[in-house]
Each structure stands twice: as structure tokens, then as C-alpha cells.
Amino acid sequence: MKIIYFILIFFIIIILESCEDPAPSDYQPQYFVEAILIANEPIQDIKLLKTQPIQDTFDYEKALVRNAKVTITGDGKTFELIMDAKGEKGYYYPDSTYKVKPSTTYSLRIETSDKTILTGVTNVPPTTKWLKHSSNPLQYPKDTLNLPASESIRWEMVPDYYFYIISIKNLDTLEYGKYLIPPTQEKNRRTFRVGGRETRYYDLTSWALIANSETSVVWSVFKWFGLHETAIYVPDWNFTRWFLQVFAKGQYDPLLGSITGGGIGTFGSASVIRDTVFLLKNQP
């Protein structure tokens, strides 16, 4: 009877193994586009990469595709993009005097060395303007257990655009005192974050998507004290869906992409307004 049991177990194992997914070595890479045009800024940061198998350590330089033919058409012009030698700006238009036009449609076309074609279209949103700034300098509450919503910002709502993206970026993690009046030698430091450990620890920017044109200052978004840039983006639908993928889902969803042809990814756009604010420490 033991021999029969061993034989049955052996055949069960064979059947189960035959039903498994293919080994990771069967992975087929895909082209991936990450491209966002910003109104009134040069054409740059058009990234083309190849996805990599999950069993390997991700290597950005290895993933970056440098030899594609990349063109953007819009505003009655065709822009031939070139690859940044260091890969930091991706593909970009070398004449930086040309700025992306708001309320304008642009089309992206990429042809790779293996003749794969990837395309996308974006309608650059109109611009907005500030209606209310926060105090500057801005005093971080001294009681970190009680963070009152005592400050707010407001901007002009853009017709037919219902979502806005806010970013708060620290501009100097080292210096603090040199921005004071009078200047001092005091160095900067991180804020105390209540409610758990910091995610994206080395990222200097906090992001949020909101469905209105006014918000109170959320103190927990500040990672450092000192000088900051506040930006309000008016994103097109492609950019909005890309944002949801990156910050909400954490993985690629084909339903949220906007690239057609032989690859995946996003070609979107936004207009943006910016402001600077200095965040005072709650304690020296």
C-alpha cells in the first residue's frame, strides 16, 4: 500500500507542476513610455524604457532605450527629439527656447530599432493662477500632536478640469539659517512625522491629488523645514491616470495607460503654477 501511495503522490506532483505558470526565464520585455509635457516649459523628459524581469535587480541604465527615433508633432510643427547623453532628461528637443503651448494638442511617435511603433496624444490644459497664497514664512505648529488647519491656499478653477495635483518640494535640505533675516549658520533638519515611518524616505517631494481648487495646509506633507516650492498642476486625463497608477495602485494597469502600438505607458501633459515658501522650525 505504501508503494501505491508513493506512486499516487508522484503523479499528483507531476500534474501540479505541469499546471504552473512558465518559469520567469520566459519573460518577454515590453517597451514602456513615461512622457509628460508641461505648458510653458521646454520639451524634455520623454523616457523610453524596456521592462525587466522581476527576478533581476532593476537597472535603470540597462532599461533605458537610447537609439529610438522620437518625434512630437503639434502647434503646426514637428519636433525631432535627441537623447540626453547622461539619460537624465531622456529624449528632449534641443532648442529650449520653444515652450509647450497650453490649450494645444501634441502627438508622440516613437520608432525603435526593431521597427516597433508607439504613439500617444495629449491635449495640454489651460493655465490657472493663484487666488490665495499661504503665509510666508510659514510657521510649523509648535505642538506636533495638534496640527491645526490654520493656513490655506486657493487657485483659479479651470473649466472642464476637475482634478488638480499638488506637490511640495524641499529646495535645500542642508541650509536653513542663510534664508533667515538676519542670516545665521543654523542647519536644516527633517520634520517629526506622526503616525508611522516615512515612505519614499529619499524623495524630497510630497504629492497629492484633490478634486477642488482650495486646500488647507496639511503639515504632514512637509518632510523638511526650510525653503520649499509649492506647485499646482492642472493635469490632462492621461497625466491624472498616470498619477493614480504611481501613487495609488503602485503597479501598471493597462486601463490607465495612454500609449498605443507596441508598448505600454503614458503620454500626458499639464499646466503648472509655482510658489516658494519658507517653513520655520517648531523648535530650534
mmCIF file with all atom_site columns, C-alpha atoms in Angstrom, residues 85-251:
data_model
loop_
_atom_site.group_PDB
_atom_site.id
_atom_site.type_symbol
_atom_site.label_atom_id
_atom_site.label_alt_id
_atom_site.label_comp_id
_atom_site.label_asym_id
_atom_site.label_entity_id
_atom_site.label_seq_id
_atom_site.pdbx_PDB_ins_code
_atom_site.Cartn_x
_atom_site.Cartn_y
_atom_site.Cartn_z
_atom_site.occupancy
_atom_site.B_iso_or_equiv
_atom_site.pdbx_formal_charge
_atom_site.auth_seq_id
_atom_site.auth_comp_id
_atom_site.auth_asym_id
_atom_site.auth_atom_id
_atom_site.pdbx_PDB_model_num
ATOM 1   C CA . ALA A 1 85  ? 23.911  61.842 -23.159 1.00 0.00 ? 85  ALA A CA 1
ATOM 2   C CA . LYS A 1 86  ? 23.565  61.167 -19.417 1.00 0.00 ? 86  LYS A CA 1
ATOM 3   C CA . GLY A 1 87  ? 19.998  59.912 -19.700 1.00 0.00 ? 87  GLY A CA 1
ATOM 4   C CA . GLU A 1 88  ? 18.803  62.371 -17.043 1.00 0.00 ? 88  GLU A CA 1
ATOM 5   C CA . LYS A 1 89  ? 16.455  64.319 -19.354 1.00 0.00 ? 89  LYS A CA 1
ATOM 6   C CA . GLY A 1 90  ? 15.551  61.368 -21.574 1.00 0.00 ? 90  GLY A CA 1
ATOM 7   C CA . TYR A 1 91  ? 14.657  62.471 -25.092 1.00 0.00 ? 91  TYR A CA 1
ATOM 8   C CA . TYR A 1 92  ? 14.316  66.237 -25.478 1.00 0.00 ? 92  TYR A CA 1
ATOM 9   C CA . TYR A 1 93  ? 14.069  68.980 -28.079 1.00 0.00 ? 93  TYR A CA 1
ATOM 10  C CA . PRO A 1 94  ? 17.460  70.744 -28.262 1.00 0.00 ? 94  PRO A CA 1
ATOM 11  C CA . ASP A 1 95  ? 16.004  74.211 -28.914 1.00 0.00 ? 95  ASP A CA 1
ATOM 12  C CA . SER A 1 96  ? 14.978  75.101 -25.362 1.00 0.00 ? 96  SER A CA 1
ATOM 13  C CA . THR A 1 97  ? 13.592  78.465 -26.493 1.00 0.00 ? 97  THR A CA 1
ATOM 14  C CA . TYR A 1 98  ? 10.489  76.646 -27.721 1.00 0.00 ? 98  TYR A CA 1
ATOM 15  C CA . LYS A 1 99  ? 7.957   76.203 -24.920 1.00 0.00 ? 99  LYS A CA 1
ATOM 16  C CA . VAL A 1 100 ? 4.979   73.827 -24.861 1.00 0.00 ? 100 VAL A CA 1
ATOM 17  C CA . LYS A 1 101 ? 1.781   75.742 -25.613 1.00 0.00 ? 101 LYS A CA 1
ATOM 18  C CA . PRO A 1 102 ? -1.249  75.453 -23.310 1.00 0.00 ? 102 PRO A CA 1
ATOM 19  C CA . SER A 1 103 ? -4.597  74.516 -24.884 1.00 0.00 ? 103 SER A CA 1
ATOM 20  C CA . THR A 1 104 ? -2.722  72.750 -27.699 1.00 0.00 ? 104 THR A CA 1
ATOM 21  C CA . THR A 1 105 ? -2.753  69.144 -28.948 1.00 0.00 ? 105 THR A CA 1
ATOM 22  C CA . TYR A 1 106 ? 0.553   67.260 -29.314 1.00 0.00 ? 106 TYR A CA 1
ATOM 23  C CA . SER A 1 107 ? 1.158   63.797 -30.781 1.00 0.00 ? 107 SER A CA 1
ATOM 24  C CA . LEU A 1 108 ? 4.052   61.494 -29.884 1.00 0.00 ? 108 LEU A CA 1
ATOM 25  C CA . ARG A 1 109 ? 5.558   58.926 -32.245 1.00 0.00 ? 109 ARG A CA 1
ATOM 26  C CA . ILE A 1 110 ? 8.382   56.564 -31.328 1.00 0.00 ? 110 ILE A CA 1
ATOM 27  C CA . GLU A 1 111 ? 10.049  54.119 -33.680 1.00 0.00 ? 111 GLU A CA 1
ATOM 28  C CA . THR A 1 112 ? 12.537  51.707 -32.115 1.00 0.00 ? 112 THR A CA 1
ATOM 29  C CA . SER A 1 113 ? 15.477  49.996 -33.790 1.00 0.00 ? 113 SER A CA 1
ATOM 30  C CA . ASP A 1 114 ? 13.394  46.825 -34.195 1.00 0.00 ? 114 ASP A CA 1
ATOM 31  C CA . LYS A 1 115 ? 10.677  48.853 -36.017 1.00 0.00 ? 115 LYS A CA 1
ATOM 32  C CA . THR A 1 116 ? 8.218   48.854 -33.112 1.00 0.00 ? 116 THR A CA 1
ATOM 33  C CA . ILE A 1 117 ? 5.916   51.879 -33.271 1.00 0.00 ? 117 ILE A CA 1
ATOM 34  C CA . LEU A 1 118 ? 4.485   53.566 -30.169 1.00 0.00 ? 118 LEU A CA 1
ATOM 35  C CA . THR A 1 119 ? 2.127   56.554 -30.294 1.00 0.00 ? 119 THR A CA 1
ATOM 36  C CA . GLY A 1 120 ? 0.203   58.843 -27.982 1.00 0.00 ? 120 GLY A CA 1
ATOM 37  C CA . VAL A 1 121 ? -1.809  62.068 -27.994 1.00 0.00 ? 121 VAL A CA 1
ATOM 38  C CA . THR A 1 122 ? -2.277  64.712 -25.309 1.00 0.00 ? 122 THR A CA 1
ATOM 39  C CA . ASN A 1 123 ? -4.256  67.948 -25.064 1.00 0.00 ? 123 ASN A CA 1
ATOM 40  C CA . VAL A 1 124 ? -2.249  70.397 -22.927 1.00 0.00 ? 124 VAL A CA 1
ATOM 41  C CA . PRO A 1 125 ? -4.562  72.003 -20.320 1.00 0.00 ? 125 PRO A CA 1
ATOM 42  C CA . PRO A 1 126 ? -5.049  75.770 -19.960 1.00 0.00 ? 126 PRO A CA 1
ATOM 43  C CA . THR A 1 127 ? -3.211  77.583 -17.169 1.00 0.00 ? 127 THR A CA 1
ATOM 44  C CA . THR A 1 128 ? -4.557  78.644 -13.788 1.00 0.00 ? 128 THR A CA 1
ATOM 45  C CA . LYS A 1 129 ? -3.471  81.399 -11.373 1.00 0.00 ? 129 LYS A CA 1
ATOM 46  C CA . TRP A 1 130 ? -3.083  81.911 -7.637  1.00 0.00 ? 130 TRP A CA 1
ATOM 47  C CA . LEU A 1 131 ? -6.014  83.404 -5.729  1.00 0.00 ? 131 LEU A CA 1
ATOM 48  C CA . LYS A 1 132 ? -4.596  82.986 -2.218  1.00 0.00 ? 132 LYS A CA 1
ATOM 49  C CA . HIS A 1 133 ? -1.077  82.189 -1.000  1.00 0.00 ? 133 HIS A CA 1
ATOM 50  C CA . SER A 1 134 ? -0.149  80.825 2.390   1.00 0.00 ? 134 SER A CA 1
ATOM 51  C CA . SER A 1 135 ? 1.773   82.974 4.857   1.00 0.00 ? 135 SER A CA 1
ATOM 52  C CA . ASN A 1 136 ? 5.463   83.337 4.096   1.00 0.00 ? 136 ASN A CA 1
ATOM 53  C CA . PRO A 1 137 ? 7.347   82.483 6.220   1.00 0.00 ? 137 PRO A CA 1
ATOM 54  C CA . LEU A 1 138 ? 5.073   79.681 7.354   1.00 0.00 ? 138 LEU A CA 1
ATOM 55  C CA . GLN A 1 139 ? 5.285   78.650 10.998  1.00 0.00 ? 139 GLN A CA 1
ATOM 56  C CA . TYR A 1 140 ? 5.157   74.904 11.629  1.00 0.00 ? 140 TYR A CA 1
ATOM 57  C CA . PRO A 1 141 ? 2.927   74.273 14.705  1.00 0.00 ? 141 PRO A CA 1
ATOM 58  C CA . LYS A 1 142 ? 4.943   74.006 17.885  1.00 0.00 ? 142 LYS A CA 1
ATOM 59  C CA . ASP A 1 143 ? 2.661   71.263 19.221  1.00 0.00 ? 143 ASP A CA 1
ATOM 60  C CA . THR A 1 144 ? 3.279   68.312 16.867  1.00 0.00 ? 144 THR A CA 1
ATOM 61  C CA . LEU A 1 145 ? 0.423   66.341 18.434  1.00 0.00 ? 145 LEU A CA 1
ATOM 62  C CA . ASN A 1 146 ? -2.054  69.060 17.477  1.00 0.00 ? 146 ASN A CA 1
ATOM 63  C CA . LEU A 1 147 ? -1.607  70.296 13.905  1.00 0.00 ? 147 LEU A CA 1
ATOM 64  C CA . PRO A 1 148 ? -4.402  72.824 13.276  1.00 0.00 ? 148 PRO A CA 1
ATOM 65  C CA . ALA A 1 149 ? -5.528  73.650 9.726   1.00 0.00 ? 149 ALA A CA 1
ATOM 66  C CA . SER A 1 150 ? -4.750  77.334 10.242  1.00 0.00 ? 150 SER A CA 1
ATOM 67  C CA . GLU A 1 151 ? -3.422  78.050 6.732   1.00 0.00 ? 151 GLU A CA 1
ATOM 68  C CA . SER A 1 152 ? -4.885  77.532 3.268   1.00 0.00 ? 152 SER A CA 1
ATOM 69  C CA . ILE A 1 153 ? -4.145  78.130 -0.413  1.00 0.00 ? 153 ILE A CA 1
ATOM 70  C CA . ARG A 1 154 ? -6.518  78.691 -3.321  1.00 0.00 ? 154 ARG A CA 1
ATOM 71  C CA . TRP A 1 155 ? -6.197  78.901 -7.100  1.00 0.00 ? 155 TRP A CA 1
ATOM 72  C CA . GLU A 1 156 ? -8.481  79.593 -10.037 1.00 0.00 ? 156 GLU A CA 1
ATOM 73  C CA . MET A 1 157 ? -10.548 76.617 -11.196 1.00 0.00 ? 157 MET A CA 1
ATOM 74  C CA . VAL A 1 158 ? -10.028 75.691 -14.857 1.00 0.00 ? 158 VAL A CA 1
ATOM 75  C CA . PRO A 1 159 ? -13.289 74.914 -16.718 1.00 0.00 ? 159 PRO A CA 1
ATOM 76  C CA . ASP A 1 160 ? -13.772 71.205 -17.501 1.00 0.00 ? 160 ASP A CA 1
ATOM 77  C CA . TYR A 1 161 ? -10.776 70.188 -15.321 1.00 0.00 ? 161 TYR A CA 1
ATOM 78  C CA . TYR A 1 162 ? -11.910 68.708 -12.031 1.00 0.00 ? 162 TYR A CA 1
ATOM 79  C CA . PHE A 1 163 ? -8.689  67.249 -10.572 1.00 0.00 ? 163 PHE A CA 1
ATOM 80  C CA . TYR A 1 164 ? -5.518  69.052 -9.541  1.00 0.00 ? 164 TYR A CA 1
ATOM 81  C CA . ILE A 1 165 ? -2.156  67.720 -8.407  1.00 0.00 ? 165 ILE A CA 1
ATOM 82  C CA . ILE A 1 166 ? -0.263  69.460 -5.607  1.00 0.00 ? 166 ILE A CA 1
ATOM 83  C CA . SER A 1 167 ? 3.442   68.991 -4.966  1.00 0.00 ? 167 SER A CA 1
ATOM 84  C CA . ILE A 1 168 ? 5.537   70.261 -2.055  1.00 0.00 ? 168 ILE A CA 1
ATOM 85  C CA . LYS A 1 169 ? 9.291   70.050 -2.692  1.00 0.00 ? 169 LYS A CA 1
ATOM 86  C CA . ASN A 1 170 ? 12.109  70.940 -0.333  1.00 0.00 ? 170 ASN A CA 1
ATOM 87  C CA . LEU A 1 171 ? 14.691  73.068 -2.146  1.00 0.00 ? 171 LEU A CA 1
ATOM 88  C CA . ASP A 1 172 ? 17.546  72.869 0.373   1.00 0.00 ? 172 ASP A CA 1
ATOM 89  C CA . THR A 1 173 ? 17.899  70.032 2.869   1.00 0.00 ? 173 THR A CA 1
ATOM 90  C CA . LEU A 1 174 ? 21.209  71.380 4.189   1.00 0.00 ? 174 LEU A CA 1
ATOM 91  C CA . GLU A 1 175 ? 20.905  75.110 4.749   1.00 0.00 ? 175 GLU A CA 1
ATOM 92  C CA . TYR A 1 176 ? 18.287  76.770 6.947   1.00 0.00 ? 176 TYR A CA 1
ATOM 93  C CA . GLY A 1 177 ? 19.760  79.817 8.637   1.00 0.00 ? 177 GLY A CA 1
ATOM 94  C CA . LYS A 1 178 ? 21.025  81.517 5.476   1.00 0.00 ? 178 LYS A CA 1
ATOM 95  C CA . TYR A 1 179 ? 17.395  82.205 4.464   1.00 0.00 ? 179 TYR A CA 1
ATOM 96  C CA . LEU A 1 180 ? 16.576  83.934 7.758   1.00 0.00 ? 180 LEU A CA 1
ATOM 97  C CA . ILE A 1 181 ? 16.753  87.684 8.334   1.00 0.00 ? 181 ILE A CA 1
ATOM 98  C CA . PRO A 1 182 ? 19.404  88.225 9.552   1.00 0.00 ? 182 PRO A CA 1
ATOM 99  C CA . PRO A 1 183 ? 21.160  85.080 8.216   1.00 0.00 ? 183 PRO A CA 1
ATOM 100 C CA . THR A 1 184 ? 22.622  82.508 10.639  1.00 0.00 ? 184 THR A CA 1
ATOM 101 C CA . GLN A 1 185 ? 24.719  79.350 10.374  1.00 0.00 ? 185 GLN A CA 1
ATOM 102 C CA . GLU A 1 186 ? 21.860  77.091 11.522  1.00 0.00 ? 186 GLU A CA 1
ATOM 103 C CA . LYS A 1 187 ? 21.449  73.861 9.526   1.00 0.00 ? 187 LYS A CA 1
ATOM 104 C CA . ASN A 1 188 ? 18.222  72.312 8.327   1.00 0.00 ? 188 ASN A CA 1
ATOM 105 C CA . ARG A 1 189 ? 16.611  69.144 9.676   1.00 0.00 ? 189 ARG A CA 1
ATOM 106 C CA . ARG A 1 190 ? 13.673  66.845 8.965   1.00 0.00 ? 190 ARG A CA 1
ATOM 107 C CA . THR A 1 191 ? 10.240  67.339 10.457  1.00 0.00 ? 191 THR A CA 1
ATOM 108 C CA . PHE A 1 192 ? 8.848   64.925 13.012  1.00 0.00 ? 192 PHE A CA 1
ATOM 109 C CA . ARG A 1 193 ? 6.239   62.771 11.281  1.00 0.00 ? 193 ARG A CA 1
ATOM 110 C CA . VAL A 1 194 ? 3.470   61.381 13.457  1.00 0.00 ? 194 VAL A CA 1
ATOM 111 C CA . GLY A 1 195 ? 1.749   58.114 12.574  1.00 0.00 ? 195 GLY A CA 1
ATOM 112 C CA . GLY A 1 196 ? 4.373   55.741 11.297  1.00 0.00 ? 196 GLY A CA 1
ATOM 113 C CA . ARG A 1 197 ? 7.568   55.515 9.331   1.00 0.00 ? 197 ARG A CA 1
ATOM 114 C CA . GLU A 1 198 ? 8.378   57.682 6.341   1.00 0.00 ? 198 GLU A CA 1
ATOM 115 C CA . THR A 1 199 ? 7.772   56.187 2.904   1.00 0.00 ? 199 THR A CA 1
ATOM 116 C CA . ARG A 1 200 ? 9.935   57.264 -0.040  1.00 0.00 ? 200 ARG A CA 1
ATOM 117 C CA . TYR A 1 201 ? 12.462  58.498 2.525   1.00 0.00 ? 201 TYR A CA 1
ATOM 118 C CA . TYR A 1 202 ? 14.900  59.985 -0.003  1.00 0.00 ? 202 TYR A CA 1
ATOM 119 C CA . ASP A 1 203 ? 12.210  61.660 -2.127  1.00 0.00 ? 203 ASP A CA 1
ATOM 120 C CA . LEU A 1 204 ? 12.178  65.394 -1.392  1.00 0.00 ? 204 LEU A CA 1
ATOM 121 C CA . THR A 1 205 ? 8.683   65.904 -2.819  1.00 0.00 ? 205 THR A CA 1
ATOM 122 C CA . SER A 1 206 ? 5.214   65.103 -1.464  1.00 0.00 ? 206 SER A CA 1
ATOM 123 C CA . TRP A 1 207 ? 2.301   64.719 -3.898  1.00 0.00 ? 207 TRP A CA 1
ATOM 124 C CA . ALA A 1 208 ? -1.474  64.790 -3.593  1.00 0.00 ? 208 ALA A CA 1
ATOM 125 C CA . LEU A 1 209 ? -4.457  64.623 -5.964  1.00 0.00 ? 209 LEU A CA 1
ATOM 126 C CA . ILE A 1 210 ? -7.514  66.675 -4.991  1.00 0.00 ? 210 ILE A CA 1
ATOM 127 C CA . ALA A 1 211 ? -10.872 67.379 -6.602  1.00 0.00 ? 211 ALA A CA 1
ATOM 128 C CA . ASN A 1 212 ? -11.197 71.072 -5.722  1.00 0.00 ? 212 ASN A CA 1
ATOM 129 C CA . SER A 1 213 ? -9.288  74.336 -6.120  1.00 0.00 ? 213 SER A CA 1
ATOM 130 C CA . GLU A 1 214 ? -8.656  75.107 -2.449  1.00 0.00 ? 214 GLU A CA 1
ATOM 131 C CA . THR A 1 215 ? -6.995  73.226 0.372   1.00 0.00 ? 215 THR A CA 1
ATOM 132 C CA . SER A 1 216 ? -5.783  73.786 3.884   1.00 0.00 ? 216 SER A CA 1
ATOM 133 C CA . VAL A 1 217 ? -2.067  73.354 4.520   1.00 0.00 ? 217 VAL A CA 1
ATOM 134 C CA . VAL A 1 218 ? -1.520  69.738 5.562   1.00 0.00 ? 218 VAL A CA 1
ATOM 135 C CA . TRP A 1 219 ? 1.512   69.894 7.811   1.00 0.00 ? 219 TRP A CA 1
ATOM 136 C CA . SER A 1 220 ? 2.384   66.224 7.454   1.00 0.00 ? 220 SER A CA 1
ATOM 137 C CA . VAL A 1 221 ? 3.334   66.695 3.775   1.00 0.00 ? 221 VAL A CA 1
ATOM 138 C CA . PHE A 1 222 ? 6.438   68.652 4.794   1.00 0.00 ? 222 PHE A CA 1
ATOM 139 C CA . LYS A 1 223 ? 9.430   66.330 5.109   1.00 0.00 ? 223 LYS A CA 1
ATOM 140 C CA . TRP A 1 224 ? 11.938  69.075 5.941   1.00 0.00 ? 224 TRP A CA 1
ATOM 141 C CA . PHE A 1 225 ? 11.916  72.589 7.302   1.00 0.00 ? 225 PHE A CA 1
ATOM 142 C CA . GLY A 1 226 ? 13.348  75.469 5.312   1.00 0.00 ? 226 GLY A CA 1
ATOM 143 C CA . LEU A 1 227 ? 12.795  76.592 1.725   1.00 0.00 ? 227 LEU A CA 1
ATOM 144 C CA . HIS A 1 228 ? 10.065  74.826 -0.303  1.00 0.00 ? 228 HIS A CA 1
ATOM 145 C CA . GLU A 1 229 ? 8.412   75.039 -3.687  1.00 0.00 ? 229 GLU A CA 1
ATOM 146 C CA . THR A 1 230 ? 4.638   74.624 -3.880  1.00 0.00 ? 230 THR A CA 1
ATOM 147 C CA . ALA A 1 231 ? 3.278   73.653 -7.311  1.00 0.00 ? 231 ALA A CA 1
ATOM 148 C CA . ILE A 1 232 ? -0.294  73.242 -8.547  1.00 0.00 ? 232 ILE A CA 1
ATOM 149 C CA . TYR A 1 233 ? -0.646  71.107 -11.682 1.00 0.00 ? 233 TYR A CA 1
ATOM 150 C CA . VAL A 1 234 ? -3.684  71.101 -13.954 1.00 0.00 ? 234 VAL A CA 1
ATOM 151 C CA . PRO A 1 235 ? -3.308  67.600 -15.419 1.00 0.00 ? 235 PRO A CA 1
ATOM 152 C CA . ASP A 1 236 ? -4.884  66.196 -18.560 1.00 0.00 ? 236 ASP A CA 1
ATOM 153 C CA . TRP A 1 237 ? -6.724  62.885 -18.261 1.00 0.00 ? 237 TRP A CA 1
ATOM 154 C CA . ASN A 1 238 ? -3.624  60.917 -19.271 1.00 0.00 ? 238 ASN A CA 1
ATOM 155 C CA . PHE A 1 239 ? -1.493  62.534 -16.552 1.00 0.00 ? 239 PHE A CA 1
ATOM 156 C CA . THR A 1 240 ? -4.257  62.028 -13.977 1.00 0.00 ? 240 THR A CA 1
ATOM 157 C CA . ARG A 1 241 ? -4.433  58.306 -14.734 1.00 0.00 ? 241 ARG A CA 1
ATOM 158 C CA . TRP A 1 242 ? -0.612  58.034 -14.622 1.00 0.00 ? 242 TRP A CA 1
ATOM 159 C CA . PHE A 1 243 ? -0.639  59.678 -11.191 1.00 0.00 ? 243 PHE A CA 1
ATOM 160 C CA . LEU A 1 244 ? -3.221  57.176 -9.922  1.00 0.00 ? 244 LEU A CA 1
ATOM 161 C CA . GLN A 1 245 ? -1.060  54.299 -11.144 1.00 0.00 ? 245 GLN A CA 1
ATOM 162 C CA . VAL A 1 246 ? 2.109   55.538 -9.470  1.00 0.00 ? 246 VAL A CA 1
ATOM 163 C CA . PHE A 1 247 ? 0.750   56.795 -6.156  1.00 0.00 ? 247 PHE A CA 1
ATOM 164 C CA . ALA A 1 248 ? -2.406  54.726 -5.643  1.00 0.00 ? 248 ALA A CA 1
ATOM 165 C CA . LYS A 1 249 ? -2.074  51.376 -7.398  1.00 0.00 ? 249 LYS A CA 1
ATOM 166 C CA . GLY A 1 250 ? 1.714   51.009 -7.346  1.00 0.00 ? 250 GLY A CA 1
ATOM 167 C CA . GLN A 1 251 ? 1.617   48.890 -10.492 1.00 0.00 ? 251 GLN A CA 1
#
